[in-house]
Amino acid sequence: MKGGLRWLIVSLVGLATVINYIDRNALAVMWPAVSKDIGADKADYALLVTIFMVAYACGQSLFGKVFDVIGTRMGFAVSILVWSVSIAAHSVVRSLGLLALLRVTLGISEAGNWPGAVKANALWFPPRERALAQGIFNSGAAIGAIVSAPLVALLFELVGWRATFLVVGVLGFLWLLPWLFVYRADPGAHPWLSEAERAHIADRGEAGSKAGWSPNLSQLLKQKQSWAIIVSRFFLDPVWWLFVSWLPIYLSETFGFDVRQIGLFAWVPFVGAMLGSLGGGWLSGALIRRGWKTLSARRFAVTLGGAIMLPALLLTAKAATPLAAVLLIAVILFGFQVAINNIQTLPSDYYGGGAVGTIAGVGGTAAVAGTLVTTWLVPAMTQHGYAPIFVLAAVIVPLGVISLWLLGGRASPVPAPSSDSQ
């Protein structure tokens, strides 16, 4: 292990992700009750999802640059402080307009979690461990989705939806205390770090020896490897968000579930997601230890994830029972996390220095852009059932995998251009 401080750091980031997903999923779980009280319908929910995702897209690129400028420690503090205030303020909502405004501030601030995690990962882990570290972080999203449905449903039964928003808002403030105490921007200067772990973190291997270039955004967008990240996330991320945003509504409309029943079933698919996060990270790391080039291992894992998702999506289109549906969706999310966990390590594999947060943020913005397309299509395509939207998701999965192979370039980091070409 060579010390464990880096694993404590990524565990804290994973915990922030758990809180992130509890906060964002609370509205979906309680929507049947919230919509009744404020006089909203399914079309209004689609509008709120769209508003959140547009804000989230802007927040990805915004916070990607913020983390590169002010650092990971304060970047996370700003992000989680704003999103915790935003979700707590949902408790006073009495109109669709105010709810929409709060979804904007929530979306912008929650977006910071992802480029921040990728940057922390690049700083604290050598290449062979990054996918596993990313898997631990991504498993926080799955754990958050697992616990959010039953937790929010329980709180709703006990105190109602307004007080529930207030309670979950407190979680972020509690997280800030250990984060500010433990985290330091420079691993090499951290007083708790052993010499063995410091040397282990500093061993950048193949990626670190070649990827010391820190391009600006304009330079990043001239590299086809950047577009491999951008395009693959544009096509693949809508699969995740389809279930994060719509699973409770799908269960309600397809099987007649109420809030209590949603709480009993909606967590199941995210167990698959958690296992996929850890398994996908372990897989590429194991391949690297066996002598595979870092980026070859990443691409293999992404391809495997896509091969798992596609047939499961087609089968879900015909699922006749809620148990069959949630188990198939668990397989889909397992495959998704195997793939996305490895795609999200690519910024630190391709580039170095101050570019990691920036390209991770741009990739996140592209992911949201793709998600918005499916969000707009869901109400129209699900008037007579959800099968059409599941088939559409199955179609776009291979597009994401193929784009990574076509645009990803050689299985090596992006070299800095020669001085005469800059």
Short mmCIF file of C-alpha atoms in Angstrom, two decimals:
data_model
loop_
_atom_site.label_atom_id
_atom_site.label_comp_id
_atom_site.label_asym_id
_atom_site.label_seq_id
_atom_site.Cartn_x
_atom_site.Cartn_y
_atom_site.Cartn_z
CA MET A 1 0.00 0.00 0.00
CA LYS A 2 2.94 2.38 0.74
CA GLY A 3 0.77 4.47 3.06
CA GLY A 4 -2.90 5.29 2.90
CA LEU A 5 -3.30 9.08 2.83
CA ARG A 6 -4.14 9.13 -0.89
CA TRP A 7 -6.93 6.61 -0.28
CA LEU A 8 -8.32 8.79 2.51
CA ILE A 9 -8.35 11.72 0.07
CA VAL A 10 -10.24 9.83 -2.62
CA SER A 11 -12.63 8.43 0.01
CA LEU A 12 -13.51 11.97 1.06
CA VAL A 13 -14.13 12.90 -2.57
CA GLY A 14 -16.28 9.79 -2.91
CA LEU A 15 -18.26 10.82 0.17
CA ALA A 16 -18.84 14.24 -1.38
CA THR A 17 -20.25 12.42 -4.40
CA VAL A 18 -22.62 10.44 -2.19
CA ILE A 19 -23.96 13.70 -0.78
CA ASN A 20 -24.11 15.20 -4.28
CA TYR A 21 -26.40 12.41 -5.47
CA ILE A 22 -28.60 12.42 -2.39
CA ASP A 23 -29.19 16.12 -2.96
CA ARG A 24 -29.89 15.95 -6.69
CA ASN A 25 -32.09 12.82 -6.48
CA ALA A 26 -34.28 14.13 -3.68
CA LEU A 27 -36.57 16.01 -6.07
CA ALA A 28 -37.07 12.99 -8.37
CA VAL A 29 -37.97 10.68 -5.46
CA MET A 30 -40.45 13.15 -3.95
CA TRP A 31 -41.78 14.53 -7.25
CA PRO A 32 -45.24 12.93 -6.91
CA ALA A 33 -45.77 14.91 -3.69
CA VAL A 34 -43.88 18.08 -4.68
CA SER A 35 -45.67 18.35 -8.01
CA LYS A 36 -49.05 18.05 -6.33
CA ASP A 37 -48.28 20.81 -3.83
CA ILE A 38 -46.92 23.33 -6.34
CA GLY A 39 -49.23 22.43 -9.22
CA ALA A 40 -46.69 20.96 -11.67
CA ASP A 41 -46.84 18.07 -14.16
CA LYS A 42 -44.53 15.75 -16.14
CA ALA A 43 -43.74 18.42 -18.72
CA ASP A 44 -42.70 20.76 -15.90
CA TYR A 45 -40.44 18.04 -14.53
CA ALA A 46 -38.79 17.65 -17.94
CA LEU A 47 -38.28 21.42 -17.98
CA LEU A 48 -36.66 21.32 -14.52
CA VAL A 49 -34.36 18.49 -15.60
CA THR A 50 -33.39 20.52 -18.66
CA ILE A 51 -32.74 23.63 -16.59
CA PHE A 52 -30.62 21.64 -14.15
CA MET A 53 -28.64 20.02 -16.94
CA VAL A 54 -27.97 23.31 -18.78
CA ALA A 55 -26.70 24.79 -15.52
CA TYR A 56 -24.71 21.61 -14.90
CA ALA A 57 -23.13 21.86 -18.36
CA CYS A 58 -22.06 25.45 -17.71
CA GLY A 59 -20.82 24.50 -14.26
CA GLN A 60 -18.61 21.72 -15.60
CA SER A 61 -16.55 24.04 -17.78
CA LEU A 62 -16.70 26.87 -15.24
CA PHE A 63 -15.49 24.78 -12.31
CA GLY A 64 -12.96 22.93 -14.47
CA LYS A 65 -11.19 26.26 -14.88
CA VAL A 66 -11.89 27.30 -11.27
CA PHE A 67 -10.16 24.17 -9.96
CA ASP A 68 -7.16 24.83 -12.20
CA VAL A 69 -6.96 28.43 -10.88
CA ILE A 70 -7.78 28.29 -7.14
CA GLY A 71 -6.86 24.66 -6.51
CA THR A 72 -8.70 21.52 -5.49
CA ARG A 73 -9.05 22.29 -1.78
CA MET A 74 -10.88 25.61 -2.13
CA GLY A 75 -12.61 24.57 -5.36
CA PHE A 76 -14.40 21.75 -3.56
CA ALA A 77 -15.22 24.03 -0.63
CA VAL A 78 -16.90 26.60 -2.89
CA SER A 79 -18.75 23.95 -4.89
CA ILE A 80 -20.22 22.03 -1.96
CA LEU A 81 -21.06 25.15 0.03
CA VAL A 82 -23.18 26.58 -2.79
CA TRP A 83 -24.93 23.32 -3.62
CA SER A 84 -25.76 22.64 0.05
CA VAL A 85 -27.37 26.07 0.44
CA SER A 86 -29.26 25.52 -2.82
CA ILE A 87 -30.78 22.17 -1.88
CA ALA A 88 -31.70 23.37 1.62
CA ALA A 89 -33.51 26.34 0.05
CA HIS A 90 -35.77 23.89 -1.83
CA SER A 91 -37.63 23.64 1.47
CA VAL A 92 -39.23 27.08 0.99
CA VAL A 93 -40.36 26.55 -2.63
CA ARG A 94 -43.98 27.42 -3.38
CA SER A 95 -43.80 28.03 -7.13
CA LEU A 96 -42.25 26.47 -10.20
CA GLY A 97 -40.26 29.64 -10.87
CA LEU A 98 -38.35 29.58 -7.58
CA LEU A 99 -37.77 25.85 -7.92
CA ALA A 100 -36.30 26.42 -11.38
CA LEU A 101 -33.95 29.10 -10.04
CA LEU A 102 -32.70 26.79 -7.30
CA ARG A 103 -32.13 24.00 -9.81
CA VAL A 104 -29.85 26.43 -11.68
CA THR A 105 -27.67 27.17 -8.65
CA LEU A 106 -27.71 23.50 -7.67
CA GLY A 107 -26.67 22.40 -11.16
CA ILE A 108 -23.81 24.89 -11.51
CA SER A 109 -22.35 24.10 -8.10
CA GLU A 110 -22.79 20.32 -8.15
CA ALA A 111 -20.93 20.19 -11.46
CA GLY A 112 -17.70 21.14 -9.68
CA ASN A 113 -17.51 17.73 -8.08
CA TRP A 114 -16.38 16.00 -11.28
CA PRO A 115 -13.50 18.10 -12.65
CA GLY A 116 -12.38 18.49 -9.03
CA ALA A 117 -12.26 14.74 -8.54
CA VAL A 118 -10.33 14.16 -11.77
CA LYS A 119 -7.80 16.81 -10.75
CA ALA A 120 -7.39 15.39 -7.24
CA ASN A 121 -6.95 11.96 -8.79
CA ALA A 122 -4.21 13.24 -11.13
CA LEU A 123 -2.37 14.90 -8.22
CA TRP A 124 -2.56 12.05 -5.72
CA PHE A 125 -2.28 8.86 -7.79
CA PRO A 126 0.19 7.36 -10.28
CA PRO A 127 -1.34 6.27 -13.64
CA ARG A 128 -1.70 2.59 -12.76
CA GLU A 129 -3.94 3.45 -9.78
CA ARG A 130 -5.98 6.29 -11.31
CA ALA A 131 -8.78 4.17 -12.74
CA LEU A 132 -9.28 2.41 -9.39
CA ALA A 133 -9.22 5.77 -7.60
CA GLN A 134 -11.71 7.08 -10.14
CA GLY A 135 -13.78 3.97 -9.51
CA ILE A 136 -13.90 4.70 -5.78
CA PHE A 137 -14.97 8.26 -6.56
CA ASN A 138 -17.57 7.13 -9.11
CA SER A 139 -18.90 4.52 -6.71
CA GLY A 140 -19.89 7.49 -4.57
CA ALA A 141 -22.40 8.41 -7.27
CA ALA A 142 -23.81 4.90 -7.18
CA ILE A 143 -23.86 4.75 -3.37
CA GLY A 144 -25.56 8.14 -3.30
CA ALA A 145 -28.20 6.87 -5.70
CA ILE A 146 -28.56 3.66 -3.67
CA VAL A 147 -29.13 5.41 -0.36
CA SER A 148 -30.99 8.45 -1.68
CA ALA A 149 -34.21 6.70 -2.66
CA PRO A 150 -34.85 4.87 0.65
CA LEU A 151 -33.36 7.70 2.75
CA VAL A 152 -35.39 10.43 1.10
CA ALA A 153 -38.53 8.26 1.10
CA LEU A 154 -38.07 7.59 4.84
CA LEU A 155 -37.49 11.26 5.66
CA PHE A 156 -40.50 12.16 3.53
CA GLU A 157 -42.68 9.76 5.51
CA LEU A 158 -41.39 11.19 8.81
CA VAL A 159 -41.22 14.94 8.21
CA GLY A 160 -42.60 15.74 4.74
CA TRP A 161 -40.79 16.99 1.64
CA ARG A 162 -39.94 20.49 2.84
CA ALA A 163 -38.07 19.38 5.95
CA THR A 164 -36.40 16.59 3.96
CA PHE A 165 -34.73 19.13 1.67
CA LEU A 166 -33.48 21.01 4.73
CA VAL A 167 -32.04 17.88 6.34
CA VAL A 168 -30.13 16.72 3.26
CA GLY A 169 -28.73 20.23 2.83
CA VAL A 170 -26.94 19.93 6.17
CA LEU A 171 -24.84 16.98 4.96
CA GLY A 172 -22.59 19.13 2.77
CA PHE A 173 -21.73 21.47 5.63
CA LEU A 174 -20.70 18.50 7.76
CA TRP A 175 -18.45 17.20 4.96
CA LEU A 176 -16.52 20.47 4.78
CA LEU A 177 -15.02 19.99 8.25
CA PRO A 178 -12.84 16.90 7.53
CA TRP A 179 -12.08 18.09 3.98
CA LEU A 180 -10.55 21.39 5.03
CA PHE A 181 -8.65 19.66 7.83
CA VAL A 182 -7.20 16.80 5.75
CA TYR A 183 -6.65 18.02 2.19
CA ARG A 184 -3.58 19.86 0.90
CA ALA A 185 -3.05 20.92 -2.72
CA ASP A 186 0.51 19.63 -2.98
CA PRO A 187 0.88 15.95 -2.00
CA GLY A 188 4.65 16.32 -1.81
CA ALA A 189 4.39 18.92 0.96
CA HIS A 190 1.67 17.23 3.04
CA PRO A 191 2.97 16.74 6.61
CA TRP A 192 1.08 13.44 7.03
CA LEU A 193 2.59 11.81 3.94
CA SER A 194 5.21 9.11 4.47
CA GLU A 195 8.35 9.10 2.34
CA ALA A 196 7.30 5.80 0.79
CA GLU A 197 3.88 7.11 -0.24
CA ARG A 198 5.38 10.38 -1.46
CA ALA A 199 7.72 8.43 -3.75
CA HIS A 200 4.87 6.16 -4.86
CA ILE A 201 2.67 9.11 -5.84
CA ALA A 202 5.59 10.76 -7.66
CA ASP A 203 6.09 7.66 -9.84
CA ARG A 204 4.24 8.88 -12.93
CA GLY A 205 5.44 6.00 -15.11
CA GLU A 206 4.67 6.07 -18.82
CA ALA A 207 2.06 8.84 -18.67
CA GLY A 208 4.00 11.12 -16.40
CA SER A 209 7.25 10.81 -18.33
CA LYS A 210 5.59 11.93 -21.56
CA ALA A 211 2.64 14.06 -20.56
CA GLY A 212 4.11 17.09 -18.86
CA TRP A 213 2.42 19.51 -21.26
CA SER A 214 -0.22 21.86 -19.85
CA PRO A 215 -2.07 23.31 -22.88
CA ASN A 216 -4.70 26.02 -22.72
CA LEU A 217 -8.26 25.43 -23.94
CA SER A 218 -7.54 26.51 -27.51
CA GLN A 219 -4.60 24.12 -27.71
CA LEU A 220 -6.63 21.33 -26.13
CA LEU A 221 -9.36 21.61 -28.76
CA LYS A 222 -6.79 21.21 -31.54
CA GLN A 223 -5.96 17.71 -30.30
CA LYS A 224 -8.08 14.81 -31.55
CA GLN A 225 -7.53 13.04 -28.23
CA SER A 226 -9.49 15.84 -26.55
CA TRP A 227 -12.31 15.17 -28.98
CA ALA A 228 -12.17 11.47 -28.13
CA ILE A 229 -13.09 12.46 -24.56
CA ILE A 230 -15.68 15.03 -25.65
CA VAL A 231 -17.50 12.90 -28.23
CA SER A 232 -17.49 9.66 -26.23
CA ARG A 233 -19.00 11.44 -23.25
CA PHE A 234 -21.59 13.15 -25.48
CA PHE A 235 -22.91 9.74 -26.55
CA LEU A 236 -22.45 7.64 -23.40
CA ASP A 237 -23.43 9.91 -20.50
CA PRO A 238 -27.11 10.19 -21.58
CA VAL A 239 -27.49 6.51 -20.61
CA TRP A 240 -26.59 7.28 -16.99
CA TRP A 241 -28.72 10.39 -16.78
CA LEU A 242 -31.71 8.65 -18.33
CA PHE A 243 -31.96 6.51 -15.21
CA VAL A 244 -30.76 9.08 -12.67
CA SER A 245 -33.38 11.60 -13.81
CA TRP A 246 -36.23 9.36 -14.92
CA LEU A 247 -36.07 6.05 -13.01
CA PRO A 248 -38.54 7.12 -10.27
CA ILE A 249 -40.92 8.54 -12.90
CA TYR A 250 -40.53 5.37 -15.01
CA LEU A 251 -41.44 3.19 -12.02
CA SER A 252 -44.39 5.43 -11.18
CA GLU A 253 -45.84 5.56 -14.69
CA THR A 254 -45.05 2.00 -15.81
CA PHE A 255 -45.84 0.09 -12.64
CA GLY A 256 -47.99 2.56 -10.65
CA PHE A 257 -45.47 3.06 -7.84
CA ASP A 258 -45.94 5.64 -5.07
CA VAL A 259 -43.11 7.33 -3.12
CA ARG A 260 -42.78 4.42 -0.68
CA GLN A 261 -42.53 1.82 -3.47
CA ILE A 262 -40.05 3.98 -5.39
CA GLY A 263 -37.90 4.01 -2.25
CA LEU A 264 -38.02 0.20 -2.11
CA PHE A 265 -37.01 -0.40 -5.74
CA ALA A 266 -35.14 2.61 -7.15
CA TRP A 267 -31.88 1.90 -5.30
CA VAL A 268 -31.36 -1.57 -6.80
CA PRO A 269 -29.88 -0.54 -10.21
CA PHE A 270 -27.21 1.57 -8.54
CA VAL A 271 -25.74 -1.46 -6.79
CA GLY A 272 -24.77 -2.54 -10.30
CA ALA A 273 -23.30 0.91 -10.90
CA MET A 274 -21.20 0.71 -7.74
CA LEU A 275 -19.81 -2.69 -8.71
CA GLY A 276 -19.08 -1.42 -12.21
CA SER A 277 -17.19 1.58 -10.87
CA LEU A 278 -14.89 -0.55 -8.75
CA GLY A 279 -14.63 -3.37 -11.28
CA GLY A 280 -13.84 -1.09 -14.21
CA GLY A 281 -11.14 0.67 -12.23
CA TRP A 282 -9.65 -2.61 -11.06
CA LEU A 283 -9.70 -4.10 -14.57
CA SER A 284 -7.67 -1.44 -16.35
CA GLY A 285 -5.24 -1.26 -13.42
CA ALA A 286 -4.75 -5.03 -13.56
CA LEU A 287 -4.10 -4.89 -17.30
CA ILE A 288 -1.52 -2.12 -16.81
CA ARG A 289 0.26 -4.19 -14.16
CA ARG A 290 0.39 -7.04 -16.68
CA GLY A 291 2.24 -4.84 -19.14
CA TRP A 292 -0.55 -3.21 -21.17
CA LYS A 293 -0.07 0.39 -22.17
CA THR A 294 -2.21 2.66 -20.01
CA LEU A 295 -4.47 3.92 -22.79
CA SER A 296 -4.86 0.47 -24.37
CA ALA A 297 -6.17 -0.80 -21.04
CA ARG A 298 -8.58 2.13 -20.80
CA ARG A 299 -9.98 1.51 -24.29
CA PHE A 300 -10.45 -2.20 -23.64
CA ALA A 301 -12.45 -1.46 -20.49
CA VAL A 302 -14.61 1.12 -22.29
CA THR A 303 -15.36 -1.36 -25.08
CA LEU A 304 -16.29 -4.06 -22.58
CA GLY A 305 -18.63 -1.66 -20.79
CA GLY A 306 -20.37 -0.82 -24.05
CA ALA A 307 -20.77 -4.51 -24.92
CA ILE A 308 -22.54 -5.03 -21.58
CA MET A 309 -24.85 -2.03 -21.92
CA LEU A 310 -26.20 -2.56 -25.42
CA PRO A 311 -28.05 -5.92 -25.06
CA ALA A 312 -29.29 -5.03 -21.57
CA LEU A 313 -30.87 -1.83 -22.88
CA LEU A 314 -32.72 -3.76 -25.59
CA LEU A 315 -33.97 -6.30 -23.05
CA THR A 316 -35.15 -3.54 -20.69
CA ALA A 317 -37.39 -2.23 -23.46
CA LYS A 318 -39.44 -5.45 -23.02
CA ALA A 319 -39.25 -5.81 -19.22
CA ALA A 320 -42.68 -6.87 -17.95
CA THR A 321 -42.17 -6.71 -14.18
CA PRO A 322 -40.56 -4.12 -11.90
CA LEU A 323 -38.05 -6.70 -10.59
CA ALA A 324 -36.93 -7.63 -14.11
CA ALA A 325 -36.69 -3.94 -15.02
CA VAL A 326 -34.53 -2.89 -12.08
CA LEU A 327 -32.22 -5.91 -12.42
CA LEU A 328 -31.67 -5.22 -16.12
CA ILE A 329 -31.06 -1.55 -15.38
CA ALA A 330 -28.50 -2.66 -12.79
CA VAL A 331 -26.65 -4.50 -15.58
CA ILE A 332 -26.84 -1.39 -17.80
CA LEU A 333 -25.40 0.84 -15.09
CA PHE A 334 -22.71 -1.73 -14.31
CA GLY A 335 -21.54 -1.57 -17.92
CA PHE A 336 -21.84 2.20 -18.00
CA GLN A 337 -19.61 2.66 -14.98
CA VAL A 338 -17.00 0.22 -16.30
CA ALA A 339 -16.81 2.44 -19.40
CA ILE A 340 -17.16 5.94 -17.97
CA ASN A 341 -14.78 5.30 -15.10
CA ASN A 342 -12.00 4.76 -17.64
CA ILE A 343 -13.05 7.63 -19.92
CA GLN A 344 -12.88 10.00 -16.96
CA THR A 345 -9.23 9.10 -16.33
CA LEU A 346 -8.23 10.08 -19.87
CA PRO A 347 -7.62 13.80 -19.15
CA SER A 348 -4.85 12.87 -16.72
CA ASP A 349 -3.61 10.10 -19.03
CA TYR A 350 -3.41 12.33 -22.11
CA TYR A 351 -2.26 15.58 -20.49
CA GLY A 352 -0.47 16.87 -17.42
CA GLY A 353 -0.28 19.88 -15.15
CA GLY A 354 -2.97 22.52 -15.27
CA ALA A 355 -4.93 21.09 -18.22
CA VAL A 356 -6.60 18.22 -16.39
CA GLY A 357 -9.43 20.16 -14.77
CA THR A 358 -10.10 22.13 -17.94
CA ILE A 359 -10.49 19.19 -20.32
CA ALA A 360 -12.42 17.20 -17.69
CA GLY A 361 -14.83 20.13 -17.40
CA VAL A 362 -15.25 20.44 -21.18
CA GLY A 363 -15.90 16.70 -21.36
CA GLY A 364 -18.52 17.09 -18.66
CA THR A 365 -20.18 19.88 -20.61
CA ALA A 366 -20.33 17.66 -23.69
CA ALA A 367 -21.87 14.91 -21.57
CA VAL A 368 -24.62 17.25 -20.46
CA ALA A 369 -25.22 18.44 -24.02
CA GLY A 370 -25.88 14.85 -25.07
CA THR A 371 -28.07 14.31 -22.02
CA LEU A 372 -30.20 17.35 -22.86
CA VAL A 373 -31.13 15.78 -26.19
CA THR A 374 -32.51 12.67 -24.50
CA THR A 375 -34.19 14.77 -21.80
CA TRP A 376 -36.13 16.70 -24.44
CA LEU A 377 -37.08 13.44 -26.18
CA VAL A 378 -38.31 11.52 -23.12
CA PRO A 379 -41.78 13.15 -22.75
CA ALA A 380 -42.56 12.72 -26.45
CA MET A 381 -41.12 9.20 -26.78
CA THR A 382 -42.71 7.79 -23.60
CA GLN A 383 -46.36 8.65 -24.21
CA HIS A 384 -47.08 4.95 -24.85
CA GLY A 385 -44.28 3.39 -22.83
CA TYR A 386 -40.54 3.67 -22.30
CA ALA A 387 -39.37 1.09 -24.85
CA PRO A 388 -38.54 3.66 -27.58
CA ILE A 389 -36.20 5.66 -25.34
CA PHE A 390 -34.40 2.48 -24.23
CA VAL A 391 -33.88 1.49 -27.87
CA LEU A 392 -32.51 4.96 -28.63
CA ALA A 393 -30.06 4.60 -25.73
CA ALA A 394 -28.93 1.25 -27.16
CA VAL A 395 -28.23 2.91 -30.52
CA ILE A 396 -25.97 5.65 -29.13
CA VAL A 397 -23.81 3.35 -26.98
CA PRO A 398 -21.69 1.98 -29.87
CA LEU A 399 -21.31 5.53 -31.22
CA GLY A 400 -19.57 6.51 -27.98
CA VAL A 401 -17.24 3.50 -28.03
CA ILE A 402 -16.35 3.87 -31.71
CA SER A 403 -15.57 7.58 -31.30
CA LEU A 404 -13.00 6.75 -28.63
CA TRP A 405 -11.23 4.30 -30.95
CA LEU A 406 -11.35 6.61 -33.97
CA LEU A 407 -10.22 9.79 -32.21
CA GLY A 408 -8.10 8.45 -29.37
CA GLY A 409 -4.88 8.33 -31.33
CA ARG A 410 -1.93 6.16 -30.39
CA ALA A 411 -1.95 4.39 -27.05
CA SER A 412 0.29 7.02 -25.48
CA PRO A 413 0.01 10.48 -23.86
CA VAL A 414 -0.23 13.57 -26.06
CA PRO A 415 3.27 14.99 -26.57
CA ALA A 416 3.94 18.70 -26.32
CA PRO A 417 4.27 20.35 -29.72
CA SER A 418 7.72 21.50 -30.77
CA SER A 419 8.48 25.16 -30.12
CA ASP A 420 8.35 26.05 -33.80
CA SER A 421 4.82 24.72 -34.13
CA GLN A 422 3.34 26.56 -31.17
#
